[in-house]
Amino acid sequence: MTTDSYLEFFLVLLGWLINNALWIIITTTGLFALPLALKVAGVWLKVRTEGDDEGNKGALALPRIEQVLYVAFVVIMFCAMPFQDIDVSVMKFDQTRSRQCGINVPKPGDSGYGALLSDFNGQVAKVPMWWYLVHNLSKGVTHAAIASIPCGKDLRQLRFEVQHTQMVDPVIRQEVQEFASQCYAKAYFKLKSINSQLTDATINSVGWIGSGYFMNTGGYYDYYTSTSPRSQWPYSESRDSGYPDVGRGGYPSCKTWWSAPTIGLKDRLFTAYDRRTVNMMKSRDPDHWEENLLRWLVSPQNTLMSGGGETYMAGNQRGTGSALDTAFKQLISGLGAFSAQATQLPAFDALRQALPMVHGILMMALVICIPLVMLFGAYDPKVVVTLTFVMFAIIFVTFWWELGNWLDDRLVEIIYSSARGYYNWFSNVGAEGWIMNLVLGAMYVVLPAFWFGAVSWSGVQIGGAISSAVDKSSQGSQQAGAKGAGVATEVVKTVATKGASKGKN
């Protein structure tokens, strides 16, 4: 048996352990026989309303009761009785897709779920023959279907990782604020004062404190210097003349302050990112990966979140003016954003993070419900077929998520791939961002919902058809048995009548 997520790996095993416990309770208490007794009583009551003579009713009931018991015993044997042993060593976490797409996924024991291995290690569950077959067949069909989808870049996961990276170090955060005020603000003011019009490429480049334009154009970051001493650079008389030597370091140029290897602000900022996130960004955007990561990390939005409200962007740039029209605009824009978030909440990135967890929980719930549902359904084949289609539908839903993931990657590349790389997508708050969230919700929620509805309807209809076929297939033997009993009764009556008449003569 295979699983597709770490949580499912353990929850499915837990579900079968509880399933076995429930079945033991049902059998030891004798509850398993209650539906059989009720079905036998139902057959007998139905037979009492049929037949023309009393002697025929007992013979009519026997084949029907046999048919009910035979079907129930077959269902119990193949769908309820434990058959195949499974444990953490037998179950396998499927890595076929990760190998196909070149993604390194650690084994469950090496992941954050490693502690659960000790909880489940040594516990063995038994899976009935039918559900063992359905699980493996459904997983095989699902994995084969997923293998036909091209590998995506998993851009939603990348944005999730990037957007949840903050400058937790208050010293680095303060240094970013100082760099913005001592270098970026001066360079930006000079650029606007000496240029009447800027090109689109220049406007894009100077939109953040690590601007390549300011770094590589003379008279900007190579001219301005830090106005506060920096301990990473010793005081130099030739460079720092005019600044006092206070014993706490020198005054490097803004270019050196930002880009010096190891001790520069840029390299120290990269320590905030997880190595895995950096590698993901390198593979997705090899030309702009460095700028995109740093641009988001030091952006006003992220600085605001990291610093709890303090950022180098101040005044009307953040809309904090005191004018009445500014406050009114803030109110209207806030209401609009709240309305959009309220209506499109299921489409946020957190939904995609939660779906595999919900999938594992649903699989566990289905496994736990199997013995109780079959008990309440009186071991009807229709119930088994319906549960079979439900299990297949839940397992196959991962195909729709994989398809949605690939389509989402392509839409992101079409809309946001530009000279600024993926930074537009990391920081977008415009209408196109809500459109993408709406599309995400449609692909990850609406498509699976449609799939569940279609398969559940098919399961019920096919289950009813199979139950009807079972009944119709037994009608011939039932009718033959009833007719045979009627013929035997007539023969007995004829013989008895002739014997009585001879005795009288």
Coordinates of C-alpha atoms in Angstrom, one line a residue:
M1 CA 0.0 0.0 0.0
T2 CA 1.3 3.4 -1.0
T3 CA 0.5 7.0 0.2
D4 CA 1.1 10.4 -1.4
S5 CA 1.8 12.6 1.6
Y6 CA 3.5 12.2 4.9
L7 CA 0.3 12.8 6.9
E8 CA -1.6 10.3 4.8
F9 CA 1.2 7.8 5.5
F10 CA 0.4 7.7 9.2
L11 CA -3.3 8.6 9.2
V12 CA -4.3 5.7 6.8
L13 CA -2.5 3.2 9.1
L14 CA -4.2 4.8 12.2
G15 CA -7.5 4.5 10.3
W16 CA -7.0 0.7 9.7
L17 CA -6.0 0.2 13.4
I18 CA -9.2 1.8 14.5
N19 CA -11.1 0.0 11.8
N20 CA -9.9 -3.4 13.2
A21 CA -10.8 -2.3 16.7
L22 CA -14.4 -1.4 15.7
W23 CA -14.8 -4.7 13.8
I24 CA -13.6 -6.7 16.9
I25 CA -16.2 -4.8 18.9
I26 CA -18.9 -5.5 16.4
T27 CA -18.1 -9.3 16.2
T28 CA -17.5 -9.9 20.0
T29 CA -20.8 -8.2 21.0
G30 CA -22.8 -10.0 18.3
L31 CA -23.9 -6.8 16.6
F32 CA -22.8 -8.2 13.3
A33 CA -25.8 -10.7 13.4
L34 CA -28.4 -8.0 14.1
P35 CA -28.7 -6.8 10.4
L36 CA -28.9 -10.5 9.3
A37 CA -31.7 -11.2 11.7
L38 CA -33.6 -8.1 10.6
K39 CA -33.2 -9.0 6.9
V40 CA -34.4 -12.6 7.6
A41 CA -37.4 -11.2 9.5
G42 CA -38.1 -8.8 6.6
V43 CA -38.0 -11.7 4.1
W44 CA -40.4 -13.7 6.3
L45 CA -42.8 -10.8 6.6
K46 CA -42.8 -10.2 2.9
V47 CA -43.4 -13.9 2.1
R48 CA -46.4 -13.9 4.4
T49 CA -48.1 -11.6 2.0
E50 CA -47.4 -13.8 -1.0
G51 CA -48.6 -17.2 -2.1
D52 CA -52.1 -18.6 -2.4
D53 CA -52.0 -21.4 0.1
E54 CA -50.3 -21.6 3.5
G55 CA -48.2 -24.6 2.7
N56 CA -46.3 -22.8 0.0
K57 CA -45.1 -19.9 2.2
G58 CA -42.4 -21.8 4.1
A59 CA -40.9 -23.3 1.0
L60 CA -41.0 -19.8 -0.6
A61 CA -39.1 -18.2 2.3
L62 CA -36.2 -20.7 2.4
P63 CA -34.5 -19.8 -0.9
R64 CA -34.9 -16.1 -0.3
I65 CA -33.4 -16.3 3.2
E66 CA -30.5 -18.4 1.9
Q67 CA -29.9 -15.8 -0.8
V68 CA -29.8 -13.0 1.8
L69 CA -27.5 -14.9 4.0
Y70 CA -25.1 -16.0 1.2
V71 CA -24.7 -12.4 -0.1
A72 CA -24.2 -11.0 3.4
F73 CA -21.6 -13.7 4.2
V74 CA -19.7 -13.0 1.0
V75 CA -19.6 -9.3 1.8
I76 CA -18.4 -10.0 5.3
M77 CA -15.7 -12.3 4.1
F78 CA -14.2 -10.1 1.5
C79 CA -15.1 -6.6 2.7
A80 CA -15.0 -6.8 6.5
M81 CA -12.9 -9.7 7.6
P82 CA -9.2 -8.7 8.1
F83 CA -6.9 -10.3 5.5
Q84 CA -3.6 -8.5 4.7
D85 CA -1.2 -7.3 7.4
I86 CA 0.2 -3.7 7.1
D87 CA 2.5 -1.7 9.2
V88 CA 5.0 1.2 8.8
S89 CA 7.4 -1.1 7.1
V90 CA 4.9 -2.5 4.6
M91 CA 3.3 0.9 3.7
K92 CA 5.4 3.0 1.3
F93 CA 5.5 6.7 0.6
D94 CA 5.3 7.1 -3.1
Q95 CA 8.3 9.1 -4.6
T96 CA 7.7 8.3 -8.3
R97 CA 6.4 11.8 -9.1
S98 CA 9.2 13.5 -7.1
R99 CA 11.8 11.5 -9.0
Q100 CA 10.1 12.2 -12.3
C101 CA 10.3 15.9 -11.7
G102 CA 13.7 15.9 -10.0
I103 CA 12.5 17.0 -6.6
N104 CA 14.3 15.7 -3.5
V105 CA 11.7 14.6 -1.0
P106 CA 13.1 13.1 2.3
K107 CA 11.8 9.8 3.6
P108 CA 9.1 10.0 6.3
G109 CA 11.6 9.1 9.0
D110 CA 13.8 12.1 8.0
S111 CA 11.0 14.6 7.9
G112 CA 9.1 16.4 10.6
Y113 CA 6.9 13.3 11.0
G114 CA 9.8 11.2 12.1
A115 CA 8.5 11.2 15.7
L116 CA 5.3 9.4 14.6
L117 CA 7.3 6.4 13.5
S118 CA 8.0 5.5 17.1
D119 CA 4.3 5.8 17.9
F120 CA 3.2 3.4 15.1
N121 CA 6.3 1.2 15.0
G122 CA 5.3 -2.4 16.0
Q123 CA 1.6 -1.9 15.5
V124 CA 0.1 -4.0 12.8
A125 CA -3.3 -3.5 11.1
K126 CA -5.2 -5.9 8.9
V127 CA -6.9 -4.8 5.7
P128 CA -9.8 -6.8 4.2
M129 CA -9.1 -8.3 0.8
W130 CA -11.5 -6.1 -1.2
W131 CA -10.3 -2.8 0.3
Y132 CA -6.6 -3.8 -0.1
L133 CA -7.3 -4.4 -3.8
V134 CA -9.3 -1.2 -4.2
H135 CA -6.6 0.9 -2.5
N136 CA -3.8 -0.5 -4.6
L137 CA -5.7 -0.3 -7.9
S138 CA -6.9 3.3 -7.2
K139 CA -3.4 4.4 -6.3
G140 CA -2.0 2.7 -9.5
V141 CA -4.6 4.4 -11.7
T142 CA -4.0 7.8 -10.0
H143 CA -0.2 7.6 -10.3
A144 CA -0.4 6.6 -13.9
A145 CA -2.7 9.5 -14.7
I146 CA -0.4 12.0 -12.8
A147 CA 2.7 10.7 -14.7
S148 CA 1.0 11.9 -17.9
I149 CA 1.0 15.5 -16.7
P150 CA 4.2 17.5 -17.4
C151 CA 6.2 18.6 -14.4
G152 CA 5.4 22.0 -13.1
K153 CA 7.6 24.6 -11.3
D154 CA 5.4 24.6 -8.2
L155 CA 5.4 28.4 -8.2
R156 CA 2.6 28.6 -5.5
Q157 CA 4.8 26.8 -3.1
L158 CA 7.7 29.1 -4.0
R159 CA 5.7 32.2 -3.4
F160 CA 4.4 30.8 -0.1
E161 CA 8.0 30.2 1.1
V162 CA 9.2 33.6 -0.1
Q163 CA 6.3 35.6 1.4
H164 CA 6.6 33.9 4.8
T165 CA 10.3 34.8 5.1
Q166 CA 10.8 37.8 7.2
M167 CA 13.7 39.8 8.7
V168 CA 13.5 38.4 12.2
D169 CA 16.9 39.9 13.2
P170 CA 16.2 43.4 14.6
V171 CA 19.8 44.5 13.9
I172 CA 19.6 43.6 10.2
R173 CA 16.1 45.2 10.0
Q174 CA 17.5 48.4 11.6
E175 CA 20.4 48.4 9.2
V176 CA 18.0 48.1 6.2
Q177 CA 16.2 51.2 7.5
E178 CA 19.5 53.1 7.8
F179 CA 20.7 52.0 4.3
A180 CA 17.4 53.3 2.9
S181 CA 17.7 56.7 4.6
Q182 CA 21.5 57.2 4.2
C183 CA 21.9 55.8 0.7
Y184 CA 18.7 55.1 -1.2
A185 CA 16.8 58.2 -0.3
K186 CA 19.7 60.5 -1.3
A187 CA 20.3 58.6 -4.6
Y188 CA 16.6 58.6 -5.5
F189 CA 16.3 62.3 -4.8
K190 CA 19.4 63.1 -7.0
L191 CA 18.0 60.9 -9.8
K192 CA 14.7 62.8 -9.9
S193 CA 16.4 66.2 -9.6
I194 CA 18.7 65.7 -12.6
N195 CA 16.3 63.8 -14.9
S196 CA 13.1 65.2 -16.4
Q197 CA 11.9 61.8 -17.7
L198 CA 13.0 58.2 -16.9
T199 CA 12.7 55.1 -19.1
D200 CA 10.6 52.1 -18.1
A201 CA 13.8 50.0 -17.4
T202 CA 15.2 52.7 -15.1
I203 CA 11.9 53.1 -13.3
N204 CA 11.8 49.4 -12.7
S205 CA 15.5 49.2 -11.6
V206 CA 15.3 52.1 -9.0
G207 CA 12.2 50.8 -7.3
W208 CA 14.2 49.2 -4.4
I209 CA 17.1 49.9 -2.2
G210 CA 19.5 47.4 -3.9
S211 CA 19.0 49.0 -7.3
G212 CA 21.4 47.8 -10.0
Y213 CA 21.1 51.2 -11.6
F214 CA 22.4 53.0 -8.5
M215 CA 25.1 50.4 -8.0
N216 CA 26.5 50.5 -11.5
T217 CA 26.0 54.2 -12.4
G218 CA 28.6 56.7 -11.3
G219 CA 27.6 59.4 -8.8
Y220 CA 25.1 57.4 -6.8
Y221 CA 26.1 54.5 -4.5
D222 CA 29.8 54.9 -5.3
Y223 CA 29.5 58.5 -4.2
Y224 CA 27.3 58.4 -1.1
T225 CA 28.6 56.8 2.1
S226 CA 27.2 55.6 5.3
T227 CA 26.9 58.4 7.8
S228 CA 27.1 56.1 10.8
P229 CA 30.2 53.9 11.7
R230 CA 30.0 50.3 10.5
S231 CA 31.9 47.8 12.6
Q232 CA 32.5 45.5 9.6
W233 CA 34.8 48.1 8.1
P234 CA 37.8 49.5 10.0
Y235 CA 38.2 53.3 10.0
S236 CA 40.4 54.5 7.1
E237 CA 41.8 58.0 7.0
S238 CA 42.0 58.2 3.2
R239 CA 38.4 57.1 2.8
D240 CA 36.7 58.4 5.9
S241 CA 38.3 61.9 6.3
G242 CA 35.7 64.3 7.5
Y243 CA 34.0 61.7 9.7
P244 CA 35.0 61.3 13.3
D245 CA 36.8 58.1 14.4
V246 CA 34.7 57.0 17.3
G247 CA 36.2 53.5 17.6
R248 CA 33.1 51.7 16.2
G249 CA 34.2 51.2 12.6
G250 CA 34.5 53.1 9.4
Y251 CA 32.2 54.7 6.8
P252 CA 32.1 52.6 3.7
S253 CA 30.5 53.8 0.4
C254 CA 26.9 52.6 -0.2
K255 CA 28.1 50.3 -2.9
T256 CA 30.7 48.6 -0.6
W257 CA 28.2 48.6 2.2
W258 CA 25.7 46.7 0.1
S259 CA 27.8 44.3 -2.1
A260 CA 31.0 43.5 -0.2
P261 CA 31.4 39.7 0.0
T262 CA 30.4 38.1 3.2
I263 CA 30.2 41.3 5.3
G264 CA 28.0 43.3 2.9
L265 CA 24.4 43.9 3.7
K266 CA 23.3 41.8 0.7
D267 CA 25.0 38.6 1.8
R268 CA 23.8 39.0 5.3
L269 CA 20.3 39.4 4.2
F270 CA 20.4 36.1 2.3
T271 CA 20.8 34.3 5.6
A272 CA 17.1 35.0 6.3
Y273 CA 16.1 32.6 3.5
D274 CA 16.1 28.9 3.9
R275 CA 18.6 27.2 1.6
R276 CA 15.8 25.1 0.0
T277 CA 13.9 28.3 -0.9
V278 CA 17.1 29.8 -2.5
N279 CA 17.6 26.7 -4.6
M280 CA 14.0 26.7 -5.7
M281 CA 14.3 30.3 -6.8
K282 CA 17.5 29.6 -8.7
S283 CA 16.0 26.8 -10.6
R284 CA 12.8 28.7 -11.4
D285 CA 14.3 32.0 -12.4
P286 CA 18.1 31.7 -13.0
D287 CA 18.4 35.2 -14.4
H288 CA 16.7 37.2 -11.7
W289 CA 16.6 34.9 -8.6
E290 CA 18.9 37.1 -6.5
E291 CA 17.1 40.4 -7.1
N292 CA 13.7 38.8 -6.7
L293 CA 14.5 37.3 -3.3
L294 CA 16.2 40.4 -2.0
R295 CA 13.6 42.8 -3.5
W296 CA 10.8 41.1 -1.6
L297 CA 12.8 40.7 1.6
V298 CA 13.5 44.5 1.9
S299 CA 10.3 45.6 0.3
P300 CA 8.1 48.0 2.3
Q301 CA 5.4 45.3 2.6
N302 CA 7.7 42.7 4.1
T303 CA 9.6 45.3 6.2
L304 CA 6.3 46.4 7.6
M305 CA 5.3 42.9 8.6
S306 CA 8.8 42.1 9.9
G307 CA 9.1 45.2 12.0
G308 CA 5.5 45.1 13.4
G309 CA 4.6 48.4 11.6
E310 CA 7.8 50.3 11.1
T311 CA 9.3 50.7 7.6
Y312 CA 11.5 53.1 5.7
M313 CA 8.5 54.0 3.5
A314 CA 6.8 56.9 5.2
G315 CA 4.5 59.7 4.5
N316 CA 2.1 59.7 1.5
Q317 CA 4.0 56.7 -0.1
R318 CA 2.1 54.6 2.4
G319 CA -1.0 56.7 2.4
T320 CA -0.5 58.0 5.9
G321 CA -1.2 61.6 5.1
S322 CA -3.5 63.5 7.5
A323 CA -5.7 65.0 4.8
L324 CA -9.4 64.0 4.8
D325 CA -9.2 62.7 1.2
T326 CA -6.3 60.4 2.1
A327 CA -8.3 58.9 5.0
F328 CA -11.3 58.5 2.8
K329 CA -9.2 56.7 0.1
Q330 CA -7.7 54.4 2.8
L331 CA -11.2 53.6 4.0
I332 CA -12.6 52.8 0.5
S333 CA -9.5 50.7 -0.5
G334 CA -9.6 48.9 2.8
L335 CA -13.3 48.0 2.3
G336 CA -12.6 46.8 -1.2
A337 CA -9.7 44.6 -0.2
F338 CA -11.7 43.2 2.7
S339 CA -14.6 42.4 0.3
A340 CA -12.3 40.7 -2.2
Q341 CA -10.7 38.6 0.5
A342 CA -14.0 37.7 2.0
T343 CA -15.4 36.5 -1.3
Q344 CA -12.2 34.7 -2.5
L345 CA -10.9 33.4 0.8
P346 CA -10.9 29.7 -0.4
A347 CA -8.4 30.7 -3.1
F348 CA -5.5 31.8 -0.9
D349 CA -2.2 30.0 -0.9
A350 CA -3.0 28.5 2.6
L351 CA -5.8 26.5 1.0
R352 CA -3.3 24.7 -1.2
Q353 CA -1.1 24.0 1.8
A354 CA -4.1 22.5 3.7
L355 CA -5.5 20.3 1.0
P356 CA -3.1 17.4 1.3
M357 CA -3.7 17.4 5.1
V358 CA -7.5 17.4 4.6
H359 CA -7.0 14.6 2.0
G360 CA -5.2 12.4 4.6
I361 CA -7.9 13.1 7.2
L362 CA -10.7 12.2 4.8
M363 CA -8.9 8.9 3.9
M364 CA -8.6 8.1 7.6
A365 CA -12.3 8.9 8.2
L366 CA -13.4 6.8 5.3
V367 CA -11.4 3.8 6.5
I368 CA -12.8 4.1 10.1
C369 CA -16.4 4.4 8.8
I370 CA -16.2 1.2 6.6
P371 CA -17.3 -1.4 9.3
L372 CA -20.0 0.8 10.7
V373 CA -21.4 1.8 7.3
M374 CA -21.6 -1.9 6.2
L375 CA -23.2 -2.8 9.5
F376 CA -25.9 -0.1 9.1
G377 CA -26.3 -1.0 5.4
A378 CA -26.9 -4.7 6.4
Y379 CA -24.0 -5.9 4.2
D380 CA -25.7 -4.8 1.1
P381 CA -23.5 -5.0 -2.1
K382 CA -24.9 -1.5 -3.0
V383 CA -23.2 -0.1 0.1
V384 CA -19.9 -1.8 -0.8
V385 CA -19.9 -0.4 -4.4
T386 CA -20.8 3.1 -3.1
L387 CA -17.9 3.0 -0.6
T388 CA -15.6 1.7 -3.4
F389 CA -16.4 4.6 -5.6
V390 CA -16.0 7.0 -2.7
M391 CA -12.5 5.6 -1.9
F392 CA -11.5 5.8 -5.5
A393 CA -12.8 9.4 -5.8
I394 CA -10.9 10.5 -2.7
I395 CA -7.6 8.9 -3.9
F396 CA -8.0 10.2 -7.5
V397 CA -8.6 13.8 -6.4
T398 CA -4.8 14.2 -6.1
F399 CA -4.7 14.0 -9.9
W400 CA -6.9 17.1 -10.2
W401 CA -4.7 19.0 -7.8
E402 CA -1.6 18.0 -9.8
L403 CA -3.3 19.1 -13.0
G404 CA -4.4 22.4 -11.3
N405 CA -0.8 22.9 -10.1
W406 CA 0.6 22.6 -13.7
L407 CA -2.1 24.9 -15.1
D408 CA -1.5 27.5 -12.4
D409 CA 2.2 27.5 -13.1
R410 CA 1.6 28.2 -16.7
L411 CA -0.9 31.0 -16.0
V412 CA 1.6 32.6 -13.5
E413 CA 4.3 32.6 -16.1
I414 CA 2.1 34.1 -18.8
I415 CA 0.9 36.9 -16.6
Y416 CA 3.9 37.7 -14.4
S417 CA 7.0 36.8 -16.4
S418 CA 8.6 40.1 -17.3
A419 CA 11.8 42.1 -16.8
R420 CA 11.1 42.1 -13.1
G421 CA 10.9 38.3 -12.9
Y422 CA 8.5 36.9 -10.3
Y423 CA 8.7 39.9 -8.0
N424 CA 5.5 41.2 -9.6
W425 CA 3.7 38.1 -8.3
F426 CA 5.3 38.1 -4.9
S427 CA 4.1 41.6 -4.2
N428 CA 1.0 41.9 -6.4
V429 CA -2.1 43.3 -4.7
G430 CA -4.0 44.4 -7.9
A431 CA -6.9 43.0 -9.7
E432 CA -4.8 40.4 -11.6
G433 CA -3.8 39.0 -8.2
W434 CA -7.4 38.4 -7.2
I435 CA -8.1 36.9 -10.7
M436 CA -5.3 34.4 -10.1
N437 CA -6.7 33.5 -6.7
L438 CA -10.1 33.0 -8.2
V439 CA -8.6 30.7 -10.9
L440 CA -6.7 28.9 -8.2
G441 CA -9.9 28.3 -6.2
A442 CA -11.7 27.0 -9.4
M443 CA -8.9 24.6 -10.1
Y444 CA -8.3 23.3 -6.6
V445 CA -11.9 23.4 -5.2
V446 CA -14.4 23.5 -8.0
L447 CA -12.9 20.7 -10.2
P448 CA -12.5 18.2 -7.3
A449 CA -16.1 19.1 -6.1
F450 CA -17.4 18.4 -9.6
W451 CA -15.4 15.1 -9.6
F452 CA -16.8 14.0 -6.3
G453 CA -20.3 14.8 -7.4
A454 CA -20.0 12.9 -10.7
V455 CA -18.3 9.8 -9.1
S456 CA -20.7 9.7 -6.1
W457 CA -23.7 9.8 -8.5
S458 CA -22.1 7.0 -10.6
G459 CA -21.3 5.0 -7.5
V460 CA -24.9 5.1 -6.3
Q461 CA -26.4 4.2 -9.6
I462 CA -23.9 1.4 -10.3
G463 CA -24.3 0.1 -6.8
G464 CA -28.1 0.0 -7.2
A465 CA -27.7 -1.7 -10.6
I466 CA -25.5 -4.4 -9.1
S467 CA -27.9 -5.0 -6.2
S468 CA -30.7 -5.2 -8.7
A469 CA -28.7 -7.7 -10.8
V470 CA -28.0 -9.8 -7.7
D471 CA -31.7 -9.9 -6.9
K472 CA -32.8 -10.6 -10.5
S473 CA -30.2 -13.4 -10.8
S474 CA -31.6 -15.1 -7.8
Q475 CA -35.2 -14.7 -8.9
G476 CA -35.0 -17.7 -11.2
S477 CA -33.8 -20.1 -8.5
Q478 CA -36.3 -18.6 -6.0
Q479 CA -39.2 -19.0 -8.4
A480 CA -38.0 -22.5 -9.4
G481 CA -37.8 -23.4 -5.7
A482 CA -41.3 -22.0 -5.1
K483 CA -42.7 -23.9 -8.1
G484 CA -41.0 -27.1 -7.0
A485 CA -42.4 -26.8 -3.6
G486 CA -45.9 -26.2 -5.1
V487 CA -45.6 -29.3 -7.3
A488 CA -44.5 -31.4 -4.3
T489 CA -47.4 -30.1 -2.3
E490 CA -49.9 -30.9 -5.0
V491 CA -48.4 -34.5 -5.3
V492 CA -48.7 -35.0 -1.6
K493 CA -52.2 -33.7 -1.6
T494 CA -53.2 -36.0 -4.5
V495 CA -51.7 -39.0 -2.9
A496 CA -53.3 -38.3 0.4
T497 CA -56.7 -37.7 -1.3
K498 CA -56.5 -41.0 -3.2
G499 CA -55.4 -42.9 -0.1
A500 CA -58.3 -41.5 1.8
S501 CA -60.8 -42.3 -0.9
K502 CA -59.5 -45.9 -1.1
G503 CA -59.9 -46.3 2.6
K504 CA -63.5 -45.3 2.5
N505 CA -64.3 -47.7 -0.3

